[in-house]
Short mmCIF file of C-alpha atoms in Angstrom, two decimals:
data_model
loop_
_atom_site.label_atom_id
_atom_site.label_comp_id
_atom_site.label_asym_id
_atom_site.label_seq_id
_atom_site.Cartn_x
_atom_site.Cartn_y
_atom_site.Cartn_z
CA UNK L 1 10.45 -90.99 -6.95
CA UNK L 2 13.98 -91.26 -8.23
CA UNK L 3 15.46 -88.51 -6.08
CA UNK L 4 18.65 -89.03 -4.15
CA UNK L 5 17.05 -89.67 -0.78
CA UNK L 6 20.27 -89.80 1.22
CA UNK L 7 20.90 -86.08 0.86
CA UNK L 8 17.29 -85.01 0.70
CA UNK L 9 15.78 -82.23 2.76
CA UNK L 10 12.22 -81.27 3.51
CA UNK L 11 10.23 -78.16 4.29
CA UNK L 12 8.64 -78.92 7.65
CA UNK L 13 7.52 -75.43 8.59
CA UNK L 14 5.84 -72.87 6.36
CA UNK L 15 3.68 -69.86 7.15
CA UNK L 16 2.96 -66.30 6.11
CA UNK L 17 2.32 -63.21 8.15
CA UNK L 18 -1.09 -63.06 9.85
CA UNK L 19 -2.28 -60.83 7.03
CA UNK L 20 -0.96 -59.81 3.65
CA UNK L 21 -1.99 -56.64 1.84
CA UNK L 22 -2.00 -53.16 3.36
CA UNK L 23 -0.23 -53.31 6.73
CA UNK L 24 0.83 -49.77 7.68
CA UNK L 25 1.13 -50.81 11.33
CA UNK L 26 3.92 -53.34 10.81
CA UNK L 27 7.56 -52.64 9.88
CA UNK L 28 9.56 -54.70 7.41
CA UNK L 29 11.68 -56.38 10.09
CA UNK L 30 8.56 -57.24 12.09
CA UNK L 31 7.04 -58.80 8.96
CA UNK L 32 10.12 -61.08 8.82
CA UNK L 33 9.71 -61.84 12.51
CA UNK L 34 5.95 -62.43 12.39
CA UNK L 35 6.37 -64.83 9.48
CA UNK L 36 9.27 -66.57 11.23
CA UNK L 37 7.40 -66.96 14.51
CA UNK L 38 4.31 -68.28 12.73
CA UNK L 39 6.53 -70.75 10.90
CA UNK L 40 8.28 -71.94 14.07
CA UNK L 41 4.85 -72.44 15.63
CA UNK L 42 3.76 -74.34 12.51
CA UNK L 43 6.53 -76.92 13.06
CA UNK L 44 6.67 -76.82 16.86
CA UNK L 45 10.12 -75.27 17.20
CA UNK L 46 11.52 -72.32 19.14
CA UNK L 47 14.21 -69.84 18.07
CA UNK L 48 16.74 -71.85 20.10
CA UNK L 49 16.25 -74.80 17.73
CA UNK L 50 17.37 -72.80 14.69
CA UNK L 51 21.05 -72.92 13.69
CA UNK L 52 20.85 -71.49 10.17
CA UNK L 53 19.23 -68.28 8.95
CA UNK L 54 18.75 -67.05 5.39
CA UNK L 55 17.08 -63.78 4.45
CA UNK L 56 16.99 -61.20 1.67
CA UNK L 57 15.96 -57.56 1.74
CA UNK L 58 17.02 -57.25 5.34
CA UNK L 59 20.29 -58.82 6.50
CA UNK L 60 20.03 -62.26 8.13
CA UNK L 61 22.17 -60.80 10.94
CA UNK L 62 19.40 -58.33 11.69
CA UNK L 63 16.67 -60.96 11.31
CA UNK L 64 18.49 -63.46 13.53
CA UNK L 65 19.23 -60.97 16.28
CA UNK L 66 15.70 -59.58 16.21
CA UNK L 67 14.36 -63.13 16.67
CA UNK L 68 16.88 -64.07 19.35
CA UNK L 69 18.64 -66.64 17.17
CA UNK L 70 22.43 -67.07 17.02
CA UNK L 71 23.06 -68.92 13.75
CA UNK L 72 26.24 -70.77 12.81
CA UNK L 73 25.18 -70.82 9.12
CA UNK L 74 24.09 -67.66 7.29
CA UNK L 75 22.92 -66.98 3.74
CA UNK L 76 22.32 -63.43 2.55
CA UNK L 77 21.84 -64.30 -1.11
CA UNK L 78 19.79 -61.35 -2.31
CA UNK L 79 19.11 -61.70 -6.02
CA UNK L 80 15.59 -60.36 -6.08
CA UNK L 81 12.32 -62.23 -5.77
CA UNK L 82 13.79 -65.69 -6.37
CA UNK L 83 16.20 -65.35 -3.42
CA UNK L 84 14.10 -67.60 -1.19
CA UNK L 85 14.06 -70.44 -3.71
CA UNK L 86 17.82 -70.17 -3.88
CA UNK L 87 17.98 -70.12 -0.06
CA UNK L 88 16.17 -73.48 -0.07
CA UNK L 89 18.75 -74.80 -2.53
CA UNK L 90 21.65 -73.52 -0.43
CA UNK L 91 20.04 -74.82 2.76
CA UNK L 92 19.71 -78.26 1.18
CA UNK L 93 23.44 -78.27 0.40
CA UNK L 94 24.32 -77.03 3.87
CA UNK L 95 22.17 -79.65 5.61
CA UNK L 96 23.45 -82.43 3.35
CA UNK L 97 27.04 -81.53 4.22
CA UNK L 98 26.39 -81.14 7.93
CA UNK L 99 26.92 -77.39 8.09
CA UNK L 100 23.45 -76.72 9.46
CA UNK L 101 20.58 -78.78 10.87
CA UNK L 102 17.59 -76.49 11.07
CA UNK L 103 17.45 -73.59 8.63
CA UNK L 104 14.99 -70.72 8.89
CA UNK L 105 14.38 -68.73 5.69
CA UNK L 106 12.50 -65.45 6.07
CA UNK L 107 10.90 -62.83 3.87
CA UNK L 108 9.23 -59.63 4.99
CA UNK L 109 8.64 -56.53 2.93
CA UNK L 110 6.69 -53.37 3.52
CA UNK L 111 6.43 -52.92 -0.23
CA UNK L 112 3.26 -50.85 -0.14
CA UNK L 113 3.36 -48.97 3.17
CA UNK L 114 7.17 -48.58 3.17
CA UNK L 115 7.47 -48.86 6.96
CA UNK L 116 11.09 -49.49 7.93
CA UNK L 117 11.68 -50.68 4.39
CA UNK L 118 15.29 -50.32 3.21
CA UNK L 119 15.54 -48.53 -0.14
CA UNK L 120 18.10 -49.36 -2.77
CA UNK L 121 18.97 -46.25 -4.80
CA UNK L 122 21.11 -47.15 -7.80
CA UNK L 123 24.39 -45.28 -8.10
CA UNK L 124 24.69 -43.20 -11.29
CA UNK L 125 28.02 -45.02 -11.72
CA UNK L 126 26.44 -48.48 -11.65
CA UNK L 127 25.77 -50.37 -14.86
CA UNK L 128 22.07 -49.63 -14.46
CA UNK L 129 22.79 -46.03 -13.52
CA UNK L 130 24.84 -45.44 -16.64
CA UNK L 131 23.07 -47.50 -19.25
CA UNK L 132 19.38 -47.65 -18.30
CA UNK L 133 18.43 -45.00 -15.73
CA UNK L 134 19.12 -42.08 -18.14
CA UNK L 135 16.24 -43.22 -20.35
CA UNK L 136 13.44 -42.66 -17.86
CA UNK L 137 13.22 -46.10 -16.34
CA UNK L 138 11.03 -46.05 -13.24
CA UNK L 139 11.03 -49.46 -11.65
CA UNK L 140 9.97 -52.84 -12.99
CA UNK L 141 6.86 -51.67 -14.95
CA UNK L 142 9.15 -49.74 -17.30
CA UNK L 143 11.91 -52.32 -17.81
CA UNK L 144 10.67 -55.83 -17.03
CA UNK L 145 7.99 -55.19 -19.64
CA UNK L 146 10.26 -54.25 -22.55
CA UNK L 147 10.74 -57.80 -23.89
CA UNK L 148 7.11 -58.50 -24.65
CA UNK L 149 6.65 -56.54 -27.90
CA UNK L 150 9.56 -58.47 -29.43
CA UNK L 151 8.01 -61.72 -28.18
CA UNK L 152 4.68 -60.72 -29.72
CA UNK L 153 6.29 -60.01 -33.07
CA UNK L 154 8.31 -63.23 -33.10
CA UNK L 155 5.59 -65.59 -31.89
CA UNK L 156 2.26 -63.91 -32.65
CA UNK L 157 1.12 -63.53 -29.04
CA UNK L 158 -1.96 -61.29 -29.09
CA UNK L 159 -2.89 -58.51 -26.68
CA UNK L 160 -5.98 -60.57 -25.80
CA UNK L 161 -3.87 -63.60 -24.87
CA UNK L 162 -1.58 -61.46 -22.70
CA UNK L 163 -4.61 -59.98 -20.95
CA UNK L 164 -6.10 -63.43 -20.43
CA UNK L 165 -3.22 -64.40 -18.13
CA UNK L 166 -4.64 -61.92 -15.61
CA UNK L 167 -8.18 -63.23 -16.20
CA UNK L 168 -7.15 -66.85 -15.59
CA UNK L 169 -5.35 -66.03 -12.38
CA UNK L 170 -8.24 -63.97 -11.06
CA UNK L 171 -10.35 -67.14 -11.31
CA UNK L 172 -8.03 -68.74 -8.76
CA UNK L 173 -8.00 -65.63 -6.57
CA UNK L 174 -11.80 -65.70 -6.39
CA UNK L 175 -11.38 -68.95 -4.42
CA UNK L 176 -8.78 -67.48 -2.04
CA UNK L 177 -10.17 -65.31 0.80
CA UNK L 178 -6.70 -63.86 1.49
CA UNK L 179 -6.28 -62.60 -2.07
CA UNK L 180 -6.31 -58.81 -2.39
CA UNK L 181 -8.17 -58.80 -5.73
CA UNK L 182 -11.06 -61.27 -5.97
CA UNK L 183 -13.70 -59.81 -8.29
CA UNK L 184 -13.96 -61.70 -11.59
CA UNK L 185 -12.52 -59.84 -14.58
CA UNK L 186 -12.69 -60.16 -18.36
CA UNK L 187 -10.23 -59.35 -21.12
CA UNK L 188 -12.24 -56.16 -21.74
CA UNK L 189 -11.79 -55.19 -18.09
CA UNK L 190 -8.04 -55.58 -18.52
CA UNK L 191 -8.10 -53.42 -21.64
CA UNK L 192 -10.22 -50.82 -19.83
CA UNK L 193 -7.71 -50.51 -16.99
CA UNK L 194 -5.23 -47.69 -17.46
CA UNK L 195 -2.11 -48.11 -19.53
CA UNK L 196 0.96 -48.28 -17.30
CA UNK L 197 3.58 -48.94 -19.98
CA UNK L 198 2.24 -49.91 -23.38
CA UNK L 199 1.37 -52.71 -24.03
CA UNK L 200 0.79 -53.33 -20.30
CA UNK L 201 -2.39 -52.25 -18.53
CA UNK L 202 -2.74 -51.94 -14.77
CA UNK L 203 -4.38 -55.37 -14.47
CA UNK L 204 -1.43 -56.97 -16.26
CA UNK L 205 0.93 -55.64 -13.56
CA UNK L 206 1.37 -57.14 -10.11
CA UNK L 207 -0.04 -55.74 -6.90
CA UNK L 208 2.17 -53.82 -4.49
CA UNK L 209 1.59 -55.08 -0.96
CA UNK L 210 3.00 -55.67 2.51
CA UNK L 211 3.60 -59.13 3.95
CA UNK L 212 6.01 -61.89 4.69
CA UNK L 213 6.56 -65.61 4.77
CA UNK L 214 9.05 -68.07 6.20
CA UNK L 215 10.17 -71.68 5.90
CA UNK L 216 11.95 -74.20 8.09
CA UNK L 217 14.10 -76.76 6.25
CA UNK L 218 15.58 -79.91 7.84
CA UNK L 219 16.92 -83.24 6.61
CA UNK L 220 14.38 -85.69 5.21
CA UNK L 221 15.39 -88.13 7.95
CA UNK L 222 14.05 -85.75 10.60
CA UNK L 223 11.03 -84.61 8.59
CA UNK L 224 8.54 -87.06 10.02
CA UNK L 225 9.20 -85.82 13.56
CA UNK L 226 7.27 -82.63 12.82
CA UNK L 227 3.52 -82.08 13.10
CA UNK L 228 2.72 -81.21 9.46
CA UNK L 229 3.05 -83.39 6.39
CA UNK L 230 6.63 -82.92 5.10
CA UNK L 231 7.21 -81.34 1.73
CA UNK L 232 10.33 -82.90 0.24
CA UNK L 233 12.74 -80.92 -1.89
CA UNK L 234 13.42 -83.21 -4.86
CA UNK L 235 15.33 -80.80 -7.05
CA UNK L 236 16.63 -77.25 -7.09
CA UNK L 237 18.22 -74.87 -9.56
CA UNK L 238 19.61 -71.38 -9.76
CA UNK L 239 21.05 -69.19 -12.53
CA UNK L 240 21.61 -65.59 -13.53
CA UNK L 241 21.84 -63.83 -16.85
CA UNK L 242 22.21 -60.04 -17.08
CA UNK L 243 22.01 -57.16 -14.60
CA UNK L 244 20.03 -55.05 -17.07
CA UNK L 245 17.18 -56.13 -19.32
CA UNK L 246 18.71 -54.56 -22.43
CA UNK L 247 21.61 -57.00 -22.28
CA UNK L 248 19.55 -60.21 -22.28
CA UNK L 249 20.82 -62.59 -24.92
CA UNK L 250 17.32 -62.94 -26.44
CA UNK L 251 14.40 -61.12 -24.85
CA UNK L 252 11.86 -63.68 -26.06
CA UNK L 253 13.18 -66.27 -23.60
CA UNK L 254 14.80 -66.23 -20.17
CA UNK L 255 18.16 -67.97 -20.17
CA UNK L 256 18.09 -67.99 -16.36
CA UNK L 257 14.66 -69.71 -16.38
CA UNK L 258 15.92 -72.34 -18.80
CA UNK L 259 19.11 -73.09 -16.86
CA UNK L 260 17.65 -73.13 -13.36
CA UNK L 261 14.62 -75.25 -14.30
CA UNK L 262 16.73 -77.73 -16.25
CA UNK L 263 18.93 -78.20 -13.20
CA UNK L 264 15.95 -78.71 -10.89
CA UNK L 265 14.24 -81.20 -13.21
CA UNK L 266 17.48 -83.15 -13.69
CA UNK L 267 18.17 -83.34 -9.97
CA UNK L 268 14.64 -84.54 -9.30
CA UNK L 269 14.79 -87.01 -12.17
CA UNK L 270 11.43 -85.84 -13.51
CA UNK L 271 10.13 -83.77 -16.40
CA UNK L 272 7.31 -81.29 -16.98
CA UNK L 273 4.81 -84.11 -17.64
CA UNK L 274 5.26 -85.28 -14.03
CA UNK L 275 4.25 -81.93 -12.52
CA UNK L 276 0.76 -81.64 -10.99
CA UNK L 277 0.89 -78.04 -9.85
CA UNK L 278 2.91 -75.08 -11.06
CA UNK L 279 3.82 -71.71 -9.59
CA UNK L 280 5.51 -69.23 -11.92
CA UNK L 281 6.50 -65.86 -10.50
CA UNK L 282 4.10 -63.38 -12.10
CA UNK L 283 5.27 -59.83 -11.60
CA UNK L 284 3.69 -59.10 -15.00
CA UNK L 285 1.35 -61.05 -17.26
CA UNK L 286 4.07 -62.21 -19.65
CA UNK L 287 6.08 -64.02 -16.98
CA UNK L 288 3.86 -67.11 -16.71
CA UNK L 289 4.05 -67.36 -20.51
CA UNK L 290 7.85 -67.26 -20.47
CA UNK L 291 7.82 -69.76 -17.62
CA UNK L 292 5.56 -72.25 -19.41
CA UNK L 293 7.87 -72.19 -22.44
CA UNK L 294 11.28 -71.89 -20.80
CA UNK L 295 10.50 -74.68 -18.31
CA UNK L 296 9.36 -76.94 -21.15
CA UNK L 297 5.66 -77.28 -20.37
CA UNK L 298 4.76 -76.07 -23.89
CA UNK L 299 6.71 -75.32 -27.06
CA UNK L 300 8.04 -71.92 -28.09
CA UNK L 301 5.22 -69.54 -28.96
CA UNK L 302 2.50 -71.82 -27.58
CA UNK L 303 2.02 -70.42 -24.08
CA UNK L 304 -0.44 -67.64 -24.95
CA UNK L 305 -2.89 -70.06 -26.54
CA UNK L 306 -2.29 -72.64 -23.79
CA UNK L 307 -3.44 -70.19 -21.11
CA UNK L 308 -6.26 -68.74 -23.23
CA UNK L 309 -7.63 -72.26 -23.77
CA UNK L 310 -8.07 -72.57 -19.99
CA UNK L 311 -5.36 -75.13 -19.28
CA UNK L 312 -3.97 -73.31 -16.26
CA UNK L 313 -7.19 -72.12 -14.62
CA UNK L 314 -9.51 -74.01 -12.24
CA UNK L 315 -10.41 -77.32 -13.88
CA UNK L 316 -7.49 -77.11 -16.30
CA UNK L 317 -4.87 -79.80 -16.71
CA UNK L 318 -1.96 -77.71 -15.39
CA UNK L 319 -3.15 -75.65 -12.40
CA UNK L 320 -0.86 -72.61 -12.25
CA UNK L 321 -0.57 -69.76 -9.75
CA UNK L 322 -3.46 -71.14 -7.74
CA UNK L 323 -3.31 -68.49 -5.02
CA UNK L 324 -4.03 -65.81 -7.61
CA UNK L 325 -0.33 -65.01 -7.81
CA UNK L 326 1.36 -61.65 -7.79
CA UNK L 327 -1.33 -60.29 -10.09
CA UNK L 328 -4.24 -60.99 -7.72
CA UNK L 329 -3.07 -62.50 -4.40
CA UNK L 330 -0.18 -60.44 -3.12
CA UNK L 331 3.16 -59.05 -4.31
CA UNK L 332 5.41 -57.45 -1.72
CA UNK L 333 8.25 -56.85 -4.16
CA UNK L 334 10.16 -60.10 -3.70
CA UNK L 335 7.21 -62.40 -4.33
CA UNK L 336 9.05 -65.73 -4.57
CA UNK L 337 8.38 -66.66 -0.94
CA UNK L 338 4.63 -66.60 -1.63
CA UNK L 339 5.02 -68.89 -4.63
CA UNK L 340 6.79 -71.43 -2.39
CA UNK L 341 4.14 -71.00 0.32
CA UNK L 342 1.30 -71.82 -2.10
CA UNK L 343 3.16 -74.85 -3.43
CA UNK L 344 3.63 -76.11 0.13
CA UNK L 345 -0.06 -75.53 0.93
CA UNK L 346 -1.11 -77.48 -2.16
CA UNK L 347 1.24 -80.37 -1.28
CA UNK L 348 -0.01 -80.41 2.30
CA UNK L 349 -3.61 -80.36 1.10
CA UNK L 350 -4.41 -77.11 2.91
CA UNK L 351 -4.68 -74.55 0.08
CA UNK L 352 -7.68 -72.25 -0.22
CA UNK L 353 -8.18 -73.36 -3.82
CA UNK L 354 -7.00 -76.91 -3.25
CA UNK L 355 -6.27 -78.98 -6.35
CA UNK L 356 -7.08 -82.67 -6.02
CA UNK L 357 -4.27 -85.21 -6.04
CA UNK L 358 -1.23 -82.92 -6.08
CA UNK L 359 1.94 -84.93 -5.52
CA UNK L 360 4.57 -82.92 -7.40
CA UNK L 361 4.82 -79.16 -7.47
CA UNK L 362 7.21 -76.95 -9.41
CA UNK L 363 8.05 -73.42 -8.29
CA UNK L 364 9.79 -71.00 -10.65
CA UNK L 365 11.12 -67.72 -9.34
CA UNK L 366 12.62 -64.74 -11.08
CA UNK L 367 15.11 -62.26 -9.66
CA UNK L 368 15.20 -58.67 -10.78
CA UNK L 369 13.98 -58.26 -14.34
CA UNK L 370 14.90 -61.60 -15.90
CA UNK L 371 18.26 -61.13 -14.17
CA UNK L 372 18.26 -64.33 -12.13
CA UNK L 373 16.14 -67.38 -11.46
CA UNK L 374 15.54 -70.09 -8.90
CA UNK L 375 13.61 -73.34 -9.29
CA UNK L 376 12.26 -75.95 -6.88
CA UNK L 377 10.72 -79.36 -7.42
CA UNK L 378 8.67 -80.17 -4.31
CA UNK L 379 6.70 -83.28 -3.42
CA UNK L 380 4.68 -84.76 -0.58
CA UNK L 381 6.32 -88.13 -1.34
CA UNK L 382 10.02 -88.63 -0.63
CA UNK K 1 19.06 -27.63 -17.30
CA UNK K 2 17.68 -31.09 -17.33
CA UNK K 3 16.64 -32.91 -14.21
CA UNK K 4 16.74 -36.22 -16.05
CA UNK K 5 19.18 -38.76 -14.58
CA UNK K 6 22.77 -38.01 -15.50
CA UNK K 7 25.07 -41.00 -15.89
CA UNK K 8 28.40 -40.85 -14.09
CA UNK K 9 31.32 -42.53 -15.88
CA UNK K 10 33.75 -44.93 -14.30
CA UNK K 11 37.36 -45.10 -15.56
CA UNK K 12 36.39 -48.07 -17.72
CA UNK K 13 33.37 -46.39 -19.32
CA UNK K 14 34.87 -42.90 -19.69
CA UNK K 15 35.78 -43.34 -23.41
CA UNK K 16 32.17 -44.21 -24.23
CA UNK K 17 30.86 -41.07 -22.54
CA UNK K 18 33.65 -38.93 -24.01
CA UNK K 19 32.49 -40.18 -27.41
CA UNK K 20 28.91 -39.19 -26.69
CA UNK K 21 30.03 -35.69 -25.69
CA UNK K 22 31.92 -35.50 -29.00
CA UNK K 23 28.86 -36.66 -30.95
CA UNK K 24 30.28 -40.11 -31.67
CA UNK K 25 28.99 -43.52 -30.62
CA UNK K 26 32.23 -45.18 -29.52
CA UNK K 27 32.02 -48.81 -28.47
CA UNK K 28 34.47 -51.66 -28.15
CA UNK K 29 35.51 -54.55 -30.34
CA UNK K 30 37.41 -57.75 -29.49
CA UNK K 31 40.19 -58.30 -32.01
CA UNK K 32 40.39 -62.12 -31.75
CA UNK K 33 36.58 -62.44 -31.97
CA UNK K 34 36.30 -59.60 -34.49
CA UNK K 35 33.04 -58.77 -32.72
CA UNK K 36 31.71 -55.63 -31.10
CA UNK K 37 30.33 -55.65 -27.58
CA UNK K 38 28.56 -53.35 -25.14
CA UNK K 39 28.53 -52.17 -22.29
CA UNK K 40 32.17 -51.11 -21.88
CA UNK K 41 34.68 -53.43 -20.23
CA UNK K 42 38.46 -53.60 -20.77
CA UNK K 43 38.19 -57.26 -21.92
CA UNK K 44 35.95 -59.32 -24.18
CA UNK K 45 32.92 -60.78 -22.36
CA UNK K 46 32.78 -63.61 -24.90
CA UNK K 47 36.36 -64.96 -24.99
CA UNK K 48 38.04 -63.10 -22.12
CA UNK K 49 40.73 -61.54 -24.27
CA UNK K 50 42.05 -58.10 -23.34
CA UNK K 51 42.99 -57.41 -26.94
CA UNK K 52 40.15 -55.00 -27.38
CA UNK K 53 39.86 -51.62 -29.03
CA UNK K 54 37.50 -48.68 -29.16
CA UNK K 55 35.98 -47.71 -32.48
CA UNK K 56 33.32 -45.38 -33.79
CA UNK K 57 30.10 -47.29 -34.49
CA UNK K 58 28.04 -46.33 -37.52
CA UNK K 59 25.16 -45.17 -35.36
CA UNK K 60 22.77 -47.18 -37.47
CA UNK K 61 20.41 -49.43 -35.52
CA UNK K 62 17.02 -51.09 -35.64
CA UNK K 63 14.24 -50.98 -33.09
CA UNK K 64 14.40 -54.23 -31.12
CA UNK K 65 11.69 -53.76 -28.47
CA UNK K 66 10.15 -51.08 -26.27
CA UNK K 67 7.42 -49.95 -23.94
CA UNK K 68 5.63 -46.61 -23.95
CA UNK K 69 5.79 -45.44 -20.37
CA UNK K 70 2.84 -43.48 -18.98
CA UNK K 71 4.27 -42.99 -15.45
CA UNK K 72 7.20 -40.66 -16.01
CA UNK K 73 10.54 -41.24 -14.34
CA UNK K 74 12.47 -38.36 -12.75
CA UNK K 75 12.79 -35.46 -15.19
CA UNK K 76 10.54 -37.06 -17.81
CA UNK K 77 7.23 -35.40 -16.86
CA UNK K 78 7.04 -33.37 -20.05
CA UNK K 79 7.94 -36.37 -22.21
CA UNK K 80 5.26 -38.79 -21.01
CA UNK K 81 4.11 -40.97 -22.56
CA UNK K 82 7.54 -41.82 -23.89
CA UNK K 83 9.19 -44.92 -25.23
CA UNK K 84 11.91 -46.75 -23.34
CA UNK K 85 13.47 -48.77 -26.10
CA UNK K 86 16.15 -51.33 -26.77
CA UNK K 87 17.87 -50.92 -30.12
CA UNK K 88 20.20 -53.30 -31.91
CA UNK K 89 23.23 -51.59 -33.40
CA UNK K 90 24.31 -52.47 -36.93
CA UNK K 91 27.47 -53.88 -35.32
CA UNK K 92 25.44 -56.29 -33.18
CA UNK K 93 25.26 -55.06 -29.57
CA UNK K 94 22.01 -53.79 -28.07
CA UNK K 95 21.48 -50.80 -25.82
CA UNK K 96 18.64 -49.09 -24.02
CA UNK K 97 17.70 -45.65 -25.30
CA UNK K 98 14.91 -43.20 -26.05
CA UNK K 99 13.39 -42.55 -29.47
CA UNK K 100 13.31 -38.90 -30.59
CA UNK K 101 12.12 -37.01 -33.65
CA UNK K 102 8.81 -38.85 -33.84
CA UNK K 103 5.75 -38.98 -31.62
CA UNK K 104 6.12 -42.11 -29.49
CA UNK K 105 3.02 -44.09 -30.44
CA UNK K 106 2.60 -47.80 -31.24
CA UNK K 107 1.75 -46.80 -34.82
CA UNK K 108 4.94 -44.81 -35.29
CA UNK K 109 7.23 -47.21 -33.50
CA UNK K 110 7.37 -50.36 -35.59
CA UNK K 111 9.77 -53.08 -34.54
CA UNK K 112 12.83 -53.38 -36.76
CA UNK K 113 12.42 -49.86 -38.17
CA UNK K 114 15.80 -48.32 -39.03
CA UNK K 115 17.17 -45.73 -36.61
CA UNK K 116 20.12 -43.39 -36.41
CA UNK K 117 21.93 -42.23 -33.29
CA UNK K 118 21.88 -38.64 -32.09
CA UNK K 119 22.84 -37.19 -28.73
CA UNK K 120 20.92 -35.45 -25.97
CA UNK K 121 22.66 -33.12 -23.51
CA UNK K 122 22.42 -33.91 -19.81
CA UNK K 123 24.27 -31.28 -17.80
CA UNK K 124 27.92 -31.74 -18.79
CA UNK K 125 27.18 -35.12 -20.33
CA UNK K 126 25.44 -36.36 -23.49
CA UNK K 127 23.49 -39.59 -23.81
CA UNK K 128 22.86 -41.50 -27.05
CA UNK K 129 19.26 -41.45 -28.27
CA UNK K 130 17.90 -42.61 -31.61
CA UNK K 131 15.69 -41.12 -34.32
CA UNK K 132 14.07 -42.67 -37.37
CA UNK K 133 16.70 -43.02 -40.11
CA UNK K 134 16.34 -40.89 -43.22
CA UNK K 135 15.59 -43.08 -46.22
CA UNK K 136 18.79 -44.04 -48.06
CA UNK K 137 21.04 -41.83 -45.97
CA UNK K 138 23.09 -41.90 -42.83
CA UNK K 139 22.56 -38.25 -42.01
#
């Protein structure tokens, strides 16, 4: 590895809530807390050992107080589902500069049951309220999806190839007992599911679930003092583009994906060919395709065929979204934490659908609807 | 009365919405860049100049991308399924809109088809929507 070891950090604690899925008996703040407490147990720490707290969705002040932590470093970066990847990046900088020693990053969201879940109504004076809401937008299925017809026209992606993204990921979910959707599906099954927003069918849209996850990040120097195999953070990136999908520079590619992944690869001193395992935030079936292209794993317009040829499914040369992803595993709303969790499990060798010989993982997160991005290069070797 | 969402102007966007109420698509142009931009801001998002001016756009556009939404948003129950589209104005900027004057089906809505602006009342406001352009004319 060529990474700058002096300033390196590692994920030494990682865990999810006891269950993910339908959890009407647990509030959003308790999902944060359950994930945090499981994570502290995972690395043998107590709340008193934590001096930095990062959270999104619910304020880190609320999370810290609920847990009994008094942090002297706080990060409330809340830029959608990639927030937790960006928290890792910010934690790495804070630890490297001595501003924190032990950072706890939490996610908890009652996305399905809506128990104690803060809502975020857009003001009719906001940019979204003035320039998108009047046209009948109703959440991500009606806006995040708009780019794909233009992509299909420009690059020849077929409806079958788009549907196959969901099929490939279900093959991973079949191997994961915690996945919400585990029955095998075909392209015809995808087409037979109801249309949500043409050209997207239900099975090309993510699940809506309850759950949480948390991480503990410390300096690489301290990483070996913890019970689990450390997962080193070799490179990180973050970027944002536009607050509304209609103002993307080019809807066939995510500028934020390109910028954040380039930064992470450069910091790690590696390229796509060095990656053994890939997680790309999959709120909808087109996102892994954008990720494969914008991160540089395949050329422009090649991702649909790459997935349809089986390259990302079990036995393929680039295992991707091996938990089943947001389409089949779980998707609380801000899914990025679960992408990190699966990458950590793969690098520790404890994933349900474990891939052999994983040394380098790449995690790509999206925030909002192509609004922002976060990227992590993780490895079990420092 | 419509129960569809009604945009609420800010001081900076008021001229755009005043234009819509007057049946004109008024957007802004940066003088040094000689380029139009959207959404409204009192400076150019490309070069930062505040030498900008409002002008009346032609209203001509092409269909850039869309979805046909089957789960109606507030006030859109009678419209579903309806297209939520992004159009590219002749002057360059893109904006979200709805497509009117044609049944919203994949067969009818062909990317890059020419469109013309029209306006839909929302309470005291009007929002720009687009309809298929009449061959050879600007209406």
